Amino acid sequence: MHLRTPLLGILLLVAGLARGQTPASLTGDPRLDEKVSDLLRQMTLEEKVGQLMQHSSDDNATGPATKSNILNEIRSGRCGAMLNVTGAAYSKTLQTVAVKQSRLGIPLIFGYDVIHGYKTIFPICLGQAASWDVAAIEKADRIAAIEATSAGIHWTYSPMVDIARDPRWGRMSEGAGEDTYLGIQIAKARVHAFQGDDLSRPDTMLACAKHFAAYGAAQAGRDYYTTDLSEATLREVYLPPFKAAVDAGVATFMAAFNDLNGVPSSGNKFLLQTVLRGEWGFKGFVVSDWGSVNELQYHGYAASPRDAARLGFNAGVEMDMESKLYYPHLLGLVKEGKVTEEQITVAAGRILAMKARLGLLDDPFRYSDPAREKATLLRPEHLEAARDLARRACVLLKNDKQILPVQKEATVALVGPLADSRIDILGSWRGRGETSDAVTLLKGFQGVFPSDRLLYARGCDISGKDTTGFAEARAAADKADVVIAVLGESWDMSGEASSRSNLDLPGQQIALLTELHKSGKPIVVVLMCGRALTLENVLPLADAVLIAWIPGTMGGPAIADVVTGAYNPAGKLPVTFPRSVGQIPIFYNHKSSGRPQPPGERIQYKSNYLDSPNSPLFPFGFGLSYTKFTYDNLRVSAPILHAQGEPLTVSVTVRNEGGYDGEETVQLYIHDRVGSLTRPVRELKGFSKVFLKKGEEREVTFKLTPADLAFWRADLTFGPEPGKFEVFVGGDSDATLQDKFELAAD
Ligand code: GLC
């Protein structure tokens, strides 16, 4: 059945403006609009449905794979996109089948998880967030885009912008942590890094905001599990980074796996129509997560595969990733009158518009040049950027007696299961990062310490019960001036389908650390992990603790730079580190309750535990330096902020009073004392990174406007409410330096 509609009609349709309004351009370019409309005019219904199908290549499935005869699907026009196709040559092979052997020769679009690098692997995104260095994060994803686009990839399933308040959830590793404000800044930067200012450039690619929405709010921290939260919390905490991605022009969205308030995200009209299209005006297309449309059946939301296709498509999921349902079920649903051909034309048009914007309708092979790929991957400047961001990601949690930095004249015992692990240093979602390119801590330290003063012993495995390696590790410690124990999680203990119910160091690592501690030598623990861990049993055994996260290809040299003082650590925690799993969920921007437990001694009949303080082990925003920063002279420019008046200026003097030059992330928090809904005790509303030479001081200023004080109020409108506020400025979310102001009712 051919739908032959004149250009204007198709524009109206695809732009979703069938109500006779002036059609907004699909692609921003009339020439490309014409190309898209011309194709739609020629396409059969089956071919339009074909554009909505995304199949994985068989050699690198990132979900429960089901085999398909992919070449046949491409030739028949039943495949619009693929994922996990990497390499210029491979993409060229498949693109040639699409362009030369299908009826209309519509090129494929190739998507891939370029999450923290493509071939040059950067720290995991949680580690990147710990740098609070938005420019460095943007640079990392720009490099990732340059490498990935040289390897035939048009589209990344990134940024992952899920707020995560529960470290049992393994995918905390993939995002920007627990705070919405920090998450917004990073979401914007990542979208721009991938898409640039002009998608027609061959080194830019489509970005994808995922996983829409509130996937990180999984009950019990269990991946793929139920999420159930108020609309106010959804809008206040979880949606803003997605909105920021839309405002940054993100080309695509990925619908999530989770059941949100009883309606699975991949069948959720409130999310995909009311909010995404209606409130936010999103113009791109929505892809499902792997099989997430099919899974509507397992949620108990769809009664059959066809019902799942109907519910997913009618909710607004335009592309079917690996459910393999849209073809053929949408054809049947059109016949049954449950889906219209117009809807399918709109969806296909949005996908074709993105192919056009990438330049693929003009030149389908512009991303498939093996020579460009060879000249682009692992460039020295890419590796240097990876080393730099890995340094910036490190968070110093403890440094008693200034054990760190280690003197270069020292004899070092480098011990632990993660000191020389190539695969674990790359982490999950490592793209096409090769273990052969990974520089481990042992290799990094060998670049600093001569072999006679660098003693290495594995000590134990990451997991398991074997302690036979303890003696060798202890012997190394006995010979050394300082022990550096590299402990933590394996690469696959975080990321997708990697929730943990116990966040202690796994296996025999604590026992190993206990054995090393008996040597009486100073001990530095370097932790490689994809989440907040519970460290109460580590702290008494370590003089210093450095969180390196999962640092990527150049993790070894980066950590050596930090440990030896070539770089003064400046990272700040993007997530709260709990004392125990029993405290979870625990996050800094919590509510007061009607019986808040004051800091200090436990008071009966207050909100507290019989067996633990309420406070975390380390708060959001915390991170030490080798130097000492002090804050004073906090000033607010006026006692009253007026709706139409000048912004408030909040200023503070920061001093470097220690013995090292260093960088500090100055953080601004507010507390809205009274609201139509209860307000968090603290909210991050600004941060500024300042580099101060030793002895130097700087005045740091922030601006606050009424818009900065806005929240989702009791009537679910968004805006500020007059009243009293406190401001706090300091080096973490427990900042004590405070002042106050009032928002006038004018
Ligand atoms: C996975 C993940 C998603 C990823 C997709 C494609 O299941 O949930 O983050 O982008 O499938 O690999």
mmCIF file of N, CA and C and ligand atoms in Angstrom, residues 61-64 83-84 112-113 115 157 160 171 174 210-211 215 224 254 257 288-290 321 429 496, ligand 1:
data_model
loop_
_atom_site.group_PDB
_atom_site.id
_atom_site.type_symbol
_atom_site.label_atom_id
_atom_site.label_comp_id
_atom_site.label_asym_id
_atom_site.label_seq_id
_atom_site.Cartn_x
_atom_site.Cartn_y
_atom_site.Cartn_z
ATOM 1 N N ALA A 61 26.903 -8.937 21.046
ATOM 2 C CA ALA A 61 25.575 -8.634 21.592
ATOM 3 C C ALA A 61 25.732 -7.997 22.984
ATOM 4 N N THR A 62 24.911 -6.998 23.264
ATOM 5 C CA THR A 62 24.949 -6.357 24.593
ATOM 6 C C THR A 62 23.641 -6.616 25.317
ATOM 7 N N GLY A 63 23.069 -7.755 24.984
ATOM 8 C CA GLY A 63 21.838 -8.159 25.675
ATOM 9 C C GLY A 63 21.547 -9.604 25.288
ATOM 10 N N PRO A 64 20.408 -10.144 25.736
ATOM 11 C CA PRO A 64 20.067 -11.538 25.433
ATOM 12 C C PRO A 64 19.825 -11.667 23.917
ATOM 13 N N LEU A 83 23.142 -2.103 15.718
ATOM 14 C CA LEU A 83 24.037 -1.719 16.809
ATOM 15 C C LEU A 83 25.139 -2.765 16.898
ATOM 16 N N ASN A 84 26.213 -2.351 17.553
ATOM 17 C CA ASN A 84 27.363 -3.225 17.768
ATOM 18 C C ASN A 84 28.065 -3.583 16.469
ATOM 19 N N TYR A 112 26.234 2.462 18.791
ATOM 20 C CA TYR A 112 27.152 1.715 19.654
ATOM 21 C C TYR A 112 27.241 2.408 21.001
ATOM 22 N N ASP A 113 27.583 1.634 22.023
ATOM 23 C CA ASP A 113 27.733 2.203 23.367
ATOM 24 C C ASP A 113 29.114 2.815 23.535
ATOM 25 N N ILE A 115 30.592 4.918 25.755
ATOM 26 C CA ILE A 115 30.167 5.419 27.073
ATOM 27 C C ILE A 115 31.277 6.193 27.766
ATOM 28 N N TYR A 157 24.924 5.458 22.350
ATOM 29 C CA TYR A 157 23.875 5.400 23.367
ATOM 30 C C TYR A 157 24.433 6.045 24.641
ATOM 31 N N MET A 160 24.451 8.584 29.461
ATOM 32 C CA MET A 160 23.564 7.974 30.460
ATOM 33 C C MET A 160 23.402 9.031 31.561
ATOM 34 N N ARG A 171 24.781 0.187 37.860
ATOM 35 C CA ARG A 171 24.882 1.180 36.782
ATOM 36 C C ARG A 171 25.143 2.587 37.321
ATOM 37 N N GLU A 174 27.887 4.302 35.516
ATOM 38 C CA GLU A 174 27.778 4.826 34.147
ATOM 39 C C GLU A 174 27.323 6.280 34.093
ATOM 40 N N LYS A 210 19.741 8.576 27.960
ATOM 41 C CA LYS A 210 19.183 7.320 28.482
ATOM 42 C C LYS A 210 19.395 7.263 29.988
ATOM 43 N N HIS A 211 18.613 6.400 30.674
ATOM 44 C CA HIS A 211 17.515 5.548 30.235
ATOM 45 C C HIS A 211 16.241 6.174 30.773
ATOM 46 N N TYR A 215 15.429 5.154 35.906
ATOM 47 C CA TYR A 215 15.939 3.765 35.929
ATOM 48 C C TYR A 215 16.816 3.537 37.159
ATOM 49 N N TYR A 224 17.016 -3.372 36.602
ATOM 50 C CA TYR A 224 15.787 -3.689 35.865
ATOM 51 C C TYR A 224 14.557 -3.731 36.777
ATOM 52 N N MET A 254 16.541 7.071 24.723
ATOM 53 C CA MET A 254 16.339 5.634 24.892
ATOM 54 C C MET A 254 15.362 5.409 26.026
ATOM 55 N N PHE A 257 14.102 0.235 30.831
ATOM 56 C CA PHE A 257 13.528 -1.081 31.137
ATOM 57 C C PHE A 257 12.483 -1.009 32.240
ATOM 58 N N SER A 288 14.012 1.974 21.779
ATOM 59 C CA SER A 288 13.814 1.184 23.008
ATOM 60 C C SER A 288 15.170 0.773 23.553
ATOM 61 N N ASP A 289 15.166 0.292 24.788
ATOM 62 C CA ASP A 289 16.368 -0.386 25.232
ATOM 63 C C ASP A 289 16.289 -1.819 24.683
ATOM 64 N N TRP A 290 17.367 -2.576 24.878
ATOM 65 C CA TRP A 290 17.463 -3.902 24.261
ATOM 66 C C TRP A 290 16.277 -4.788 24.660
ATOM 67 N N MET A 321 14.681 -1.827 19.359
ATOM 68 C CA MET A 321 15.995 -2.447 19.489
ATOM 69 C C MET A 321 15.821 -3.864 20.003
ATOM 70 N N TRP A 429 31.405 -1.544 29.586
ATOM 71 C CA TRP A 429 31.165 -0.613 28.480
ATOM 72 C C TRP A 429 32.491 0.002 27.998
ATOM 73 N N GLU A 496 25.989 -2.832 33.851
ATOM 74 C CA GLU A 496 24.660 -3.436 33.698
ATOM 75 C C GLU A 496 24.590 -4.814 34.349
HETATM 76 C C1 GLC B 1 21.713 -2.437 27.121
HETATM 77 C C2 GLC B 1 21.707 -1.216 28.018
HETATM 78 C C3 GLC B 1 21.764 0.097 27.280
HETATM 79 C C4 GLC B 1 22.586 -0.083 26.018
HETATM 80 C C5 GLC B 1 21.825 -1.027 25.097
HETATM 81 C C6 GLC B 1 22.592 -1.314 23.810
HETATM 82 O O1 GLC B 1 20.788 -3.365 27.593
HETATM 83 O O2 GLC B 1 20.643 -1.113 28.958
HETATM 84 O O3 GLC B 1 22.332 1.064 28.168
HETATM 85 O O4 GLC B 1 22.766 1.174 25.382
HETATM 86 O O5 GLC B 1 21.497 -2.253 25.734
HETATM 87 O O6 GLC B 1 23.761 -1.993 24.092
#
